[in-house]
Amino acid sequence: MRIPGRTAVLLLASAVTLAALAALCGCTVRPADPDGKRGLPVRVQVPGSPGTGTAPPTPAAPPTAPIAPPKAPAATPATPAVPAPRVLWSRGDSGPAVRELQARLRQLAWLTAAPTGSYGELTERAVRGFQGRRGLPRTGATDAVTWQRLVAMTRTPGTWELYVMGGQPAGAPDPRCLTGRVLCISKTSRTLRWMVDGRTLSTMAVRFGAQYTPTREGVFRVYWKSRHHVSTLYDSPMPYAMFFSGGQAVHYSYDFAARGYAGGSHGCVNVRDETAIARLFAQVRVGDKVVVHW
């Protein structure tokens, strides 16, 4: 069949337009078969277009830094152990510091015995009791903390609190004691020195007369010795008596041995150490000098 020229041009233009629309819509037109028939449109799969069934390639993820393993928690530093307080004195020690410890414990009634200067069982027991009452470790040893607490609760003990039962150091000898055989007796230190030609052979604690019966002071001589003497005025025993002035003598005193400086004599010079005065009695002669001084 012959197609007029204008109609052929229009058909050609329509075919081009349809081809362009098919391309835009993802379709194409199959060419005419030998019989001049056109086939159905064929759908063309455009990569990346909707409904194609093929997903566009996923862009590669940007590289990431490697994940570091979690850090172990820092170890908590151990709390340093608190050092135990330094022990100042314990059982078996002795000296002036122990005597002061005992006197302070005595002020608080933890110790009833007089200070001796020796840290024994009684002192250990008293310290343990004091520590327990204050919430301190009950060791029985006096450490720095125990001592500080005790000092804060007490006052500085006086000389005769420290030496309730004697034991104090002897005072310096009076110049009148430096020649011959002398019983050199100091009221200041409450001691007796037995001296021969300026050399001290022995010392012992003594006590003196009370306020209304004072012991006389001065230089005297031993005029009589009586081993088992009994006072005719007071009917009291005066063993190892060495008389030097009227009825006043140096002698052993049971009361001084029992009560220490809590009591006094009727003017005599009392000695509390029986062994010491027994030895002295054996050495002193009638006529030996006696010096009583401050």
PDB file of C-alpha atoms in Angstrom:
ATOM      1  CA  MET A   1       0.000   0.000   0.000  1.00  0.00           C
ATOM      2  CA  ARG A   2       1.280   3.403  -0.907  1.00  0.00           C
ATOM      3  CA  ILE A   3       1.314   6.042   1.797  1.00  0.00           C
ATOM      4  CA  PRO A   4       1.095   9.648   0.817  1.00  0.00           C
ATOM      5  CA  GLY A   5       4.232  11.637   1.659  1.00  0.00           C
ATOM      6  CA  ARG A   6       2.692  13.870   4.412  1.00  0.00           C
ATOM      7  CA  THR A   7       1.198  10.900   6.178  1.00  0.00           C
ATOM      8  CA  ALA A   8       4.523   9.061   6.040  1.00  0.00           C
ATOM      9  CA  VAL A   9       6.253  12.001   7.650  1.00  0.00           C
ATOM     10  CA  LEU A  10       3.660  12.130  10.437  1.00  0.00           C
ATOM     11  CA  LEU A  11       3.981   8.411  11.065  1.00  0.00           C
ATOM     12  CA  LEU A  12       7.733   8.691  11.218  1.00  0.00           C
ATOM     13  CA  ALA A  13       7.516  11.514  13.696  1.00  0.00           C
ATOM     14  CA  SER A  14       5.062   9.541  15.791  1.00  0.00           C
ATOM     15  CA  ALA A  15       7.398   6.563  15.757  1.00  0.00           C
ATOM     16  CA  VAL A  16      10.339   8.709  16.927  1.00  0.00           C
ATOM     17  CA  THR A  17       8.196  10.241  19.659  1.00  0.00           C
ATOM     18  CA  LEU A  18       7.029   6.829  20.803  1.00  0.00           C
ATOM     19  CA  ALA A  19      10.615   5.549  20.819  1.00  0.00           C
ATOM     20  CA  ALA A  20      11.700   8.503  22.957  1.00  0.00           C
ATOM     21  CA  LEU A  21       8.810   7.973  25.392  1.00  0.00           C
ATOM     22  CA  ALA A  22       9.587   4.272  25.525  1.00  0.00           C
ATOM     23  CA  ALA A  23      13.201   5.023  26.351  1.00  0.00           C
ATOM     24  CA  LEU A  24      12.126   7.409  29.079  1.00  0.00           C
ATOM     25  CA  CYS A  25       9.667   4.870  30.490  1.00  0.00           C
ATOM     26  CA  GLY A  26      12.128   2.041  30.397  1.00  0.00           C
ATOM     27  CA  CYS A  27      10.472   0.321  27.437  1.00  0.00           C
ATOM     28  CA  THR A  28      11.443  -0.216  23.776  1.00  0.00           C
ATOM     29  CA  VAL A  29       9.430  -1.133  20.745  1.00  0.00           C
ATOM     30  CA  ARG A  30      10.188  -4.358  18.990  1.00  0.00           C
ATOM     31  CA  PRO A  31      10.721  -3.995  15.250  1.00  0.00           C
ATOM     32  CA  ALA A  32       8.040  -5.226  12.862  1.00  0.00           C
ATOM     33  CA  ASP A  33       8.184  -8.876  11.978  1.00  0.00           C
ATOM     34  CA  PRO A  34       8.345  -9.987   8.311  1.00  0.00           C
ATOM     35  CA  ASP A  35       4.571  -9.729   8.078  1.00  0.00           C
ATOM     36  CA  GLY A  36       4.748  -6.075   9.063  1.00  0.00           C
ATOM     37  CA  LYS A  37       3.239  -6.643  12.519  1.00  0.00           C
ATOM     38  CA  ARG A  38       4.752  -4.984  15.530  1.00  0.00           C
ATOM     39  CA  GLY A  39       5.353  -6.912  18.736  1.00  0.00           C
ATOM     40  CA  LEU A  40       4.482  -5.886  22.207  1.00  0.00           C
ATOM     41  CA  PRO A  41       6.768  -3.487  23.912  1.00  0.00           C
ATOM     42  CA  VAL A  42       9.666  -5.020  25.839  1.00  0.00           C
ATOM     43  CA  ARG A  43      10.580  -3.637  29.184  1.00  0.00           C
ATOM     44  CA  VAL A  44      14.219  -2.694  29.454  1.00  0.00           C
ATOM     45  CA  GLN A  45      15.842  -3.001  32.856  1.00  0.00           C
ATOM     46  CA  VAL A  46      17.846   0.128  33.623  1.00  0.00           C
ATOM     47  CA  PRO A  47      20.321  -0.406  36.412  1.00  0.00           C
ATOM     48  CA  GLY A  48      19.303   1.593  39.442  1.00  0.00           C
ATOM     49  CA  SER A  49      15.771   2.284  38.239  1.00  0.00           C
ATOM     50  CA  PRO A  50      12.815   1.445  40.466  1.00  0.00           C
ATOM     51  CA  GLY A  51      11.463  -2.064  40.108  1.00  0.00           C
ATOM     52  CA  THR A  52      14.518  -3.404  38.297  1.00  0.00           C
ATOM     53  CA  GLY A  53      15.180  -5.992  40.984  1.00  0.00           C
ATOM     54  CA  THR A  54      18.822  -5.019  41.144  1.00  0.00           C
ATOM     55  CA  ALA A  55      19.764  -2.680  44.008  1.00  0.00           C
ATOM     56  CA  PRO A  56      22.365  -0.096  43.288  1.00  0.00           C
ATOM     57  CA  PRO A  57      25.741  -0.995  44.729  1.00  0.00           C
ATOM     58  CA  THR A  58      26.023  -0.039  48.346  1.00  0.00           C
ATOM     59  CA  PRO A  59      28.824   2.408  48.800  1.00  0.00           C
ATOM     60  CA  ALA A  60      31.643   1.000  50.886  1.00  0.00           C
ATOM     61  CA  ALA A  61      31.529   2.102  54.510  1.00  0.00           C
ATOM     62  CA  PRO A  62      34.320   4.439  55.422  1.00  0.00           C
ATOM     63  CA  PRO A  63      37.085   2.699  57.313  1.00  0.00           C
ATOM     64  CA  THR A  64      36.680   2.915  61.079  1.00  0.00           C
ATOM     65  CA  ALA A  65      39.368   2.928  63.713  1.00  0.00           C
ATOM     66  CA  PRO A  66      39.848  -0.410  65.487  1.00  0.00           C
ATOM     67  CA  ILE A  67      37.992  -0.598  68.801  1.00  0.00           C
ATOM     68  CA  ALA A  68      40.435  -0.780  71.639  1.00  0.00           C
ATOM     69  CA  PRO A  69      39.726  -3.387  74.332  1.00  0.00           C
ATOM     70  CA  PRO A  70      38.299  -1.869  77.524  1.00  0.00           C
ATOM     71  CA  LYS A  71      40.920  -0.836  80.019  1.00  0.00           C
ATOM     72  CA  ALA A  72      41.093  -2.719  83.262  1.00  0.00           C
ATOM     73  CA  PRO A  73      40.021  -0.551  86.210  1.00  0.00           C
ATOM     74  CA  ALA A  74      42.948   1.039  87.956  1.00  0.00           C
ATOM     75  CA  ALA A  75      43.935  -0.821  91.078  1.00  0.00           C
ATOM     76  CA  THR A  76      42.952   0.975  94.274  1.00  0.00           C
ATOM     77  CA  PRO A  77      46.132   1.777  96.205  1.00  0.00           C
ATOM     78  CA  ALA A  78      46.337  -0.193  99.419  1.00  0.00           C
ATOM     79  CA  THR A  79      45.826   1.848 102.571  1.00  0.00           C
ATOM     80  CA  PRO A  80      49.175   1.995 104.372  1.00  0.00           C
ATOM     81  CA  ALA A  81      49.140   0.189 107.697  1.00  0.00           C
ATOM     82  CA  VAL A  82      49.174   2.501 110.703  1.00  0.00           C
ATOM     83  CA  PRO A  83      52.301   1.726 112.739  1.00  0.00           C
ATOM     84  CA  ALA A  84      51.724   0.649 116.314  1.00  0.00           C
ATOM     85  CA  PRO A  85      52.558   3.308 118.920  1.00  0.00           C
ATOM     86  CA  ARG A  86      56.100   3.151 120.221  1.00  0.00           C
ATOM     87  CA  VAL A  87      56.373   1.274 123.521  1.00  0.00           C
ATOM     88  CA  LEU A  88      58.037   3.433 126.173  1.00  0.00           C
ATOM     89  CA  TRP A  89      58.117   1.042 129.136  1.00  0.00           C
ATOM     90  CA  SER A  90      56.993  -2.508 129.763  1.00  0.00           C
ATOM     91  CA  ARG A  91      57.348  -5.258 132.320  1.00  0.00           C
ATOM     92  CA  GLY A  92      60.945  -5.633 133.471  1.00  0.00           C
ATOM     93  CA  ASP A  93      61.914  -1.969 132.955  1.00  0.00           C
ATOM     94  CA  SER A  94      62.976   0.256 135.843  1.00  0.00           C
ATOM     95  CA  GLY A  95      64.049   3.813 136.555  1.00  0.00           C
ATOM     96  CA  PRO A  96      62.713   7.281 137.398  1.00  0.00           C
ATOM     97  CA  ALA A  97      60.321   7.343 134.415  1.00  0.00           C
ATOM     98  CA  VAL A  98      58.653   4.139 135.604  1.00  0.00           C
ATOM     99  CA  ARG A  99      58.353   5.662 139.079  1.00  0.00           C
ATOM    100  CA  GLU A 100      56.548   8.682 137.617  1.00  0.00           C
ATOM    101  CA  LEU A 101      54.241   6.368 135.639  1.00  0.00           C
ATOM    102  CA  GLN A 102      53.359   4.564 138.862  1.00  0.00           C
ATOM    103  CA  ALA A 103      52.737   7.823 140.731  1.00  0.00           C
ATOM    104  CA  ARG A 104      50.347   9.043 138.005  1.00  0.00           C
ATOM    105  CA  LEU A 105      48.493   5.719 137.988  1.00  0.00           C
ATOM    106  CA  ARG A 106      48.234   6.059 141.763  1.00  0.00           C
ATOM    107  CA  GLN A 107      46.607   9.495 141.400  1.00  0.00           C
ATOM    108  CA  LEU A 108      43.794   7.836 139.399  1.00  0.00           C
ATOM    109  CA  ALA A 109      43.547   4.915 141.863  1.00  0.00           C
ATOM    110  CA  TRP A 110      44.647   2.364 139.264  1.00  0.00           C
ATOM    111  CA  LEU A 111      47.606   1.530 141.492  1.00  0.00           C
ATOM    112  CA  THR A 112      47.461   1.424 145.274  1.00  0.00           C
ATOM    113  CA  ALA A 113      51.025   0.343 145.992  1.00  0.00           C
ATOM    114  CA  ALA A 114      53.662   3.018 146.389  1.00  0.00           C
ATOM    115  CA  PRO A 115      55.939   3.728 143.404  1.00  0.00           C
ATOM    116  CA  THR A 116      58.993   1.506 143.339  1.00  0.00           C
ATOM    117  CA  GLY A 117      60.540   2.401 139.993  1.00  0.00           C
ATOM    118  CA  SER A 118      60.256  -1.227 138.835  1.00  0.00           C
ATOM    119  CA  TYR A 119      57.688  -2.243 136.174  1.00  0.00           C
ATOM    120  CA  GLY A 120      56.231  -5.432 137.624  1.00  0.00           C
ATOM    121  CA  GLU A 121      52.985  -7.368 137.560  1.00  0.00           C
ATOM    122  CA  LEU A 122      51.015  -4.785 139.562  1.00  0.00           C
ATOM    123  CA  THR A 123      52.059  -1.956 137.249  1.00  0.00           C
ATOM    124  CA  GLU A 124      51.273  -4.019 134.144  1.00  0.00           C
ATOM    125  CA  ARG A 125      47.815  -4.832 135.522  1.00  0.00           C
ATOM    126  CA  ALA A 126      47.156  -1.166 136.341  1.00  0.00           C
ATOM    127  CA  VAL A 127      48.190  -0.040 132.837  1.00  0.00           C
ATOM    128  CA  ARG A 128      45.994  -2.703 131.248  1.00  0.00           C
ATOM    129  CA  GLY A 129      43.001  -1.509 133.264  1.00  0.00           C
ATOM    130  CA  PHE A 130      43.638   2.120 132.345  1.00  0.00           C
ATOM    131  CA  GLN A 131      43.925   1.215 128.648  1.00  0.00           C
ATOM    132  CA  GLY A 132      40.722  -0.820 128.662  1.00  0.00           C
ATOM    133  CA  ARG A 133      38.699   1.987 130.261  1.00  0.00           C
ATOM    134  CA  ARG A 134      39.931   4.445 127.581  1.00  0.00           C
ATOM    135  CA  GLY A 135      39.310   2.142 124.610  1.00  0.00           C
ATOM    136  CA  LEU A 136      43.015   1.519 123.985  1.00  0.00           C
ATOM    137  CA  PRO A 137      44.557  -1.884 123.214  1.00  0.00           C
ATOM    138  CA  ARG A 138      44.919  -3.710 126.535  1.00  0.00           C
ATOM    139  CA  THR A 139      48.589  -4.615 126.203  1.00  0.00           C
ATOM    140  CA  GLY A 140      49.775  -3.758 129.699  1.00  0.00           C
ATOM    141  CA  ALA A 141      52.784  -2.012 128.127  1.00  0.00           C
ATOM    142  CA  THR A 142      52.956   1.770 128.280  1.00  0.00           C
ATOM    143  CA  ASP A 143      53.132   3.068 124.709  1.00  0.00           C
ATOM    144  CA  ALA A 144      53.255   6.697 123.581  1.00  0.00           C
ATOM    145  CA  VAL A 145      49.456   6.990 123.195  1.00  0.00           C
ATOM    146  CA  THR A 146      48.767   5.520 126.644  1.00  0.00           C
ATOM    147  CA  TRP A 147      51.334   7.818 128.227  1.00  0.00           C
ATOM    148  CA  GLN A 148      49.924  10.950 126.536  1.00  0.00           C
ATOM    149  CA  ARG A 149      46.409  10.077 127.722  1.00  0.00           C
ATOM    150  CA  LEU A 150      47.650   9.458 131.279  1.00  0.00           C
ATOM    151  CA  VAL A 151      49.626  12.709 131.406  1.00  0.00           C
ATOM    152  CA  ALA A 152      46.574  14.672 130.191  1.00  0.00           C
ATOM    153  CA  MET A 153      44.502  13.277 133.080  1.00  0.00           C
ATOM    154  CA  THR A 154      47.023  13.739 135.911  1.00  0.00           C
ATOM    155  CA  ARG A 155      49.379  16.314 137.405  1.00  0.00           C
ATOM    156  CA  THR A 156      53.135  16.199 137.796  1.00  0.00           C
ATOM    157  CA  PRO A 157      53.771  14.169 140.962  1.00  0.00           C
ATOM    158  CA  GLY A 158      55.691  15.758 143.814  1.00  0.00           C
ATOM    159  CA  THR A 159      58.876  14.309 145.255  1.00  0.00           C
ATOM    160  CA  TRP A 160      57.162  12.503 148.104  1.00  0.00           C
ATOM    161  CA  GLU A 161      54.499  11.098 145.806  1.00  0.00           C
ATOM    162  CA  LEU A 162      57.315   9.533 143.830  1.00  0.00           C
ATOM    163  CA  TYR A 163      59.039   8.243 146.962  1.00  0.00           C
ATOM    164  CA  VAL A 164      56.151   7.397 149.259  1.00  0.00           C
ATOM    165  CA  MET A 165      58.083   4.465 150.687  1.00  0.00           C
ATOM    166  CA  GLY A 166      61.597   5.815 150.245  1.00  0.00           C
ATOM    167  CA  GLY A 167      64.145   4.926 147.607  1.00  0.00           C
ATOM    168  CA  GLN A 168      64.987   8.531 146.734  1.00  0.00           C
ATOM    169  CA  PRO A 169      68.596   9.472 145.926  1.00  0.00           C
ATOM    170  CA  ALA A 170      70.643  10.745 148.818  1.00  0.00           C
ATOM    171  CA  GLY A 171      71.318  14.457 149.126  1.00  0.00           C
ATOM    172  CA  ALA A 172      74.799  15.908 149.003  1.00  0.00           C
ATOM    173  CA  PRO A 173      76.679  15.446 152.300  1.00  0.00           C
ATOM    174  CA  ASP A 174      77.092  18.377 154.636  1.00  0.00           C
ATOM    175  CA  PRO A 175      80.741  19.565 154.879  1.00  0.00           C
ATOM    176  CA  ARG A 176      80.739  18.495 158.557  1.00  0.00           C
ATOM    177  CA  CYS A 177      80.287  14.921 157.365  1.00  0.00           C
ATOM    178  CA  LEU A 178      83.500  14.737 155.351  1.00  0.00           C
ATOM    179  CA  THR A 179      85.846  13.724 158.175  1.00  0.00           C
ATOM    180  CA  GLY A 180      85.709  10.804 160.610  1.00  0.00           C
ATOM    181  CA  ARG A 181      82.938   8.262 161.129  1.00  0.00           C
ATOM    182  CA  VAL A 182      79.619  10.017 160.598  1.00  0.00           C
ATOM    183  CA  LEU A 183      75.898   9.336 160.415  1.00  0.00           C
ATOM    184  CA  CYS A 184      75.136  12.153 157.931  1.00  0.00           C
ATOM    185  CA  ILE A 185      71.373  12.764 157.949  1.00  0.00           C
ATOM    186  CA  SER A 186      69.694  15.123 155.431  1.00  0.00           C
ATOM    187  CA  LYS A 187      66.234  16.484 156.145  1.00  0.00           C
ATOM    188  CA  THR A 188      66.033  17.838 152.591  1.00  0.00           C
ATOM    189  CA  SER A 189      66.427  14.499 150.817  1.00  0.00           C
ATOM    190  CA  ARG A 190      65.224  12.421 153.790  1.00  0.00           C
ATOM    191  CA  THR A 191      68.241  10.171 153.590  1.00  0.00           C
ATOM    192  CA  LEU A 192      70.999   8.902 155.843  1.00  0.00           C
ATOM    193  CA  ARG A 193      74.561   8.381 154.622  1.00  0.00           C
ATOM    194  CA  TRP A 194      76.969   6.253 156.619  1.00  0.00           C
ATOM    195  CA  MET A 195      80.324   7.846 155.878  1.00  0.00           C
ATOM    196  CA  VAL A 196      83.902   7.109 156.899  1.00  0.00           C
ATOM    197  CA  ASP A 197      86.570   9.725 156.077  1.00  0.00           C
ATOM    198  CA  GLY A 198      84.412  11.316 153.369  1.00  0.00           C
ATOM    199  CA  ARG A 199      83.486   8.022 151.686  1.00  0.00           C
ATOM    200  CA  THR A 200      79.859   6.883 151.620  1.00  0.00           C
ATOM    201  CA  LEU A 201      79.503   3.225 152.611  1.00  0.00           C
ATOM    202  CA  SER A 202      75.692   2.992 152.538  1.00  0.00           C
ATOM    203  CA  THR A 203      72.567   5.097 152.184  1.00  0.00           C
ATOM    204  CA  MET A 204      68.965   4.584 153.330  1.00  0.00           C
ATOM    205  CA  ALA A 205      65.676   6.458 153.430  1.00  0.00           C
ATOM    206  CA  VAL A 206      64.637   7.996 156.748  1.00  0.00           C
ATOM    207  CA  ARG A 207      61.774  10.046 158.155  1.00  0.00           C
ATOM    208  CA  PHE A 208      61.657  12.515 161.011  1.00  0.00           C
ATOM    209  CA  GLY A 209      59.523  13.833 163.833  1.00  0.00           C
ATOM    210  CA  ALA A 210      56.081  15.298 163.272  1.00  0.00           C
ATOM    211  CA  GLN A 211      55.198  19.008 163.532  1.00  0.00           C
ATOM    212  CA  TYR A 212      55.030  19.094 167.341  1.00  0.00           C
ATOM    213  CA  THR A 213      57.834  16.598 167.931  1.00  0.00           C
ATOM    214  CA  PRO A 214      60.560  17.690 165.470  1.00  0.00           C
ATOM    215  CA  THR A 215      63.908  16.004 165.132  1.00  0.00           C
ATOM    216  CA  ARG A 216      66.684  18.243 166.453  1.00  0.00           C
ATOM    217  CA  GLU A 217      69.336  19.505 164.038  1.00  0.00           C
ATOM    218  CA  GLY A 218      73.044  19.910 164.664  1.00  0.00           C
ATOM    219  CA  VAL A 219      76.146  17.860 165.425  1.00  0.00           C
ATOM    220  CA  PHE A 220      75.843  15.074 168.013  1.00  0.00           C
ATOM    221  CA  ARG A 221      77.492  11.845 169.139  1.00  0.00           C
ATOM    222  CA  VAL A 222      76.130   8.345 169.536  1.00  0.00           C
ATOM    223  CA  TYR A 223      76.038   7.844 173.279  1.00  0.00           C
ATOM    224  CA  TRP A 224      74.086   4.569 173.593  1.00  0.00           C
ATOM    225  CA  LYS A 225      73.097   1.570 171.463  1.00  0.00           C
ATOM    226  CA  SER A 226      70.141  -0.713 172.287  1.00  0.00           C
ATOM    227  CA  ARG A 227      69.353  -3.646 169.976  1.00  0.00           C
ATOM    228  CA  HIS A 228      65.855  -4.460 171.337  1.00  0.00           C
ATOM    229  CA  HIS A 229      64.820  -1.134 172.779  1.00  0.00           C
ATOM    230  CA  VAL A 230      61.220  -0.210 173.661  1.00  0.00           C
ATOM    231  CA  SER A 231      60.219   3.413 174.268  1.00  0.00           C
ATOM    232  CA  THR A 232      59.402   4.155 177.906  1.00  0.00           C
ATOM    233  CA  LEU A 233      57.373   7.226 176.866  1.00  0.00           C
ATOM    234  CA  TYR A 234      55.264   5.730 174.064  1.00  0.00           C
ATOM    235  CA  ASP A 235      55.624   2.003 174.755  1.00  0.00           C
ATOM    236  CA  SER A 236      56.604   1.426 171.147  1.00  0.00           C
ATOM    237  CA  PRO A 237      59.399  -0.824 169.882  1.00  0.00           C
ATOM    238  CA  MET A 238      62.621   0.860 168.703  1.00  0.00           C
ATOM    239  CA  PRO A 239      64.822  -1.968 167.366  1.00  0.00           C
ATOM    240  CA  TYR A 240      68.478  -1.189 166.548  1.00  0.00           C
ATOM    241  CA  ALA A 241      68.301   2.122 168.447  1.00  0.00           C
ATOM    242  CA  MET A 242      71.362   4.394 168.367  1.00  0.00           C
ATOM    243  CA  PHE A 243      70.712   7.380 170.682  1.00  0.00           C
ATOM    244  CA  PHE A 244      72.328  10.708 169.852  1.00  0.00           C
ATOM    245  CA  SER A 245      70.297  13.503 171.575  1.00  0.00           C
ATOM    246  CA  GLY A 246      68.195  13.024 174.719  1.00  0.00           C
ATOM    247  CA  GLY A 247      65.544  10.433 173.865  1.00  0.00           C
ATOM    248  CA  GLN A 248      66.047  10.811 170.090  1.00  0.00           C
ATOM    249  CA  ALA A 249      67.688   7.946 168.238  1.00  0.00           C
ATOM    250  CA  VAL A 250      68.184   6.417 164.832  1.00  0.00           C
ATOM    251  CA  HIS A 251      66.165   3.175 164.813  1.00  0.00           C
ATOM    252  CA  TYR A 252      64.058   0.790 162.724  1.00  0.00           C
ATOM    253  CA  SER A 253      60.314   1.674 162.471  1.00  0.00           C
ATOM    254  CA  TYR A 254      57.591  -0.846 161.711  1.00  0.00           C
ATOM    255  CA  ASP A 255      55.191   2.021 160.978  1.00  0.00           C
ATOM    256  CA  PHE A 256      57.564   3.595 158.469  1.00  0.00           C
ATOM    257  CA  ALA A 257      57.965   0.207 156.779  1.00  0.00           C
ATOM    258  CA  ALA A 258      54.172  -0.131 156.527  1.00  0.00           C
ATOM    259  CA  ARG A 259      52.975   3.430 155.764  1.00  0.00           C
ATOM    260  CA  GLY A 260      55.996   5.264 154.427  1.00  0.00           C
ATOM    261  CA  TYR A 261      55.909   9.020 154.619  1.00  0.00           C
ATOM    262  CA  ALA A 262      52.230   9.025 155.534  1.00  0.00           C
ATOM    263  CA  GLY A 263      53.312   9.077 159.174  1.00  0.00           C
ATOM    264  CA  GLY A 264      56.050  10.541 161.345  1.00  0.00           C
ATOM    265  CA  SER A 265      58.008   9.901 164.513  1.00  0.00           C
ATOM    266  CA  HIS A 266      58.098  11.510 167.943  1.00  0.00           C
ATOM    267  CA  GLY A 267      61.457  13.038 167.109  1.00  0.00           C
ATOM    268  CA  CYS A 268      63.532   9.998 166.245  1.00  0.00           C
ATOM    269  CA  VAL A 269      65.113   9.254 162.897  1.00  0.00           C
ATOM    270  CA  ASN A 270      63.149   6.283 161.507  1.00  0.00           C
ATOM    271  CA  VAL A 271      64.599   3.754 159.069  1.00  0.00           C
ATOM    272  CA  ARG A 272      62.270   1.435 157.095  1.00  0.00           C
ATOM    273  CA  ASP A 273      64.817  -1.027 155.700  1.00  0.00           C
ATOM    274  CA  GLU A 274      65.421  -3.517 158.518  1.00  0.00           C
ATOM    275  CA  THR A 275      68.247  -5.320 156.753  1.00  0.00           C
ATOM    276  CA  ALA A 276      70.087  -2.048 156.091  1.00  0.00           C
ATOM    277  CA  ILE A 277      69.812  -0.755 159.662  1.00  0.00           C
ATOM    278  CA  ALA A 278      70.828  -4.122 161.111  1.00  0.00           C
ATOM    279  CA  ARG A 279      74.037  -3.892 159.084  1.00  0.00           C
ATOM    280  CA  LEU A 280      74.512  -0.248 160.132  1.00  0.00           C
ATOM    281  CA  PHE A 281      73.935  -1.049 163.801  1.00  0.00           C
ATOM    282  CA  ALA A 282      76.745  -3.584 163.621  1.00  0.00           C
ATOM    283  CA  GLN A 283      79.210  -1.020 162.228  1.00  0.00           C
ATOM    284  CA  VAL A 284      78.434   2.116 164.256  1.00  0.00           C
ATOM    285  CA  ARG A 285      80.326   2.623 167.502  1.00  0.00           C
ATOM    286  CA  VAL A 286      79.463   4.669 170.551  1.00  0.00           C
ATOM    287  CA  GLY A 287      81.155   8.019 170.085  1.00  0.00           C
ATOM    288  CA  ASP A 288      80.647   8.199 166.300  1.00  0.00           C
ATOM    289  CA  LYS A 289      79.447  11.570 165.020  1.00  0.00           C
ATOM    290  CA  VAL A 290      75.847  12.319 164.001  1.00  0.00           C
ATOM    291  CA  VAL A 291      75.087  15.334 161.772  1.00  0.00           C
ATOM    292  CA  VAL A 292      71.432  16.281 161.181  1.00  0.00           C
ATOM    293  CA  HIS A 293      71.133  19.030 158.564  1.00  0.00           C
ATOM    294  CA  TRP A 294      68.939  20.533 155.831  1.00  0.00           C
TER     295      TRP A 294
END
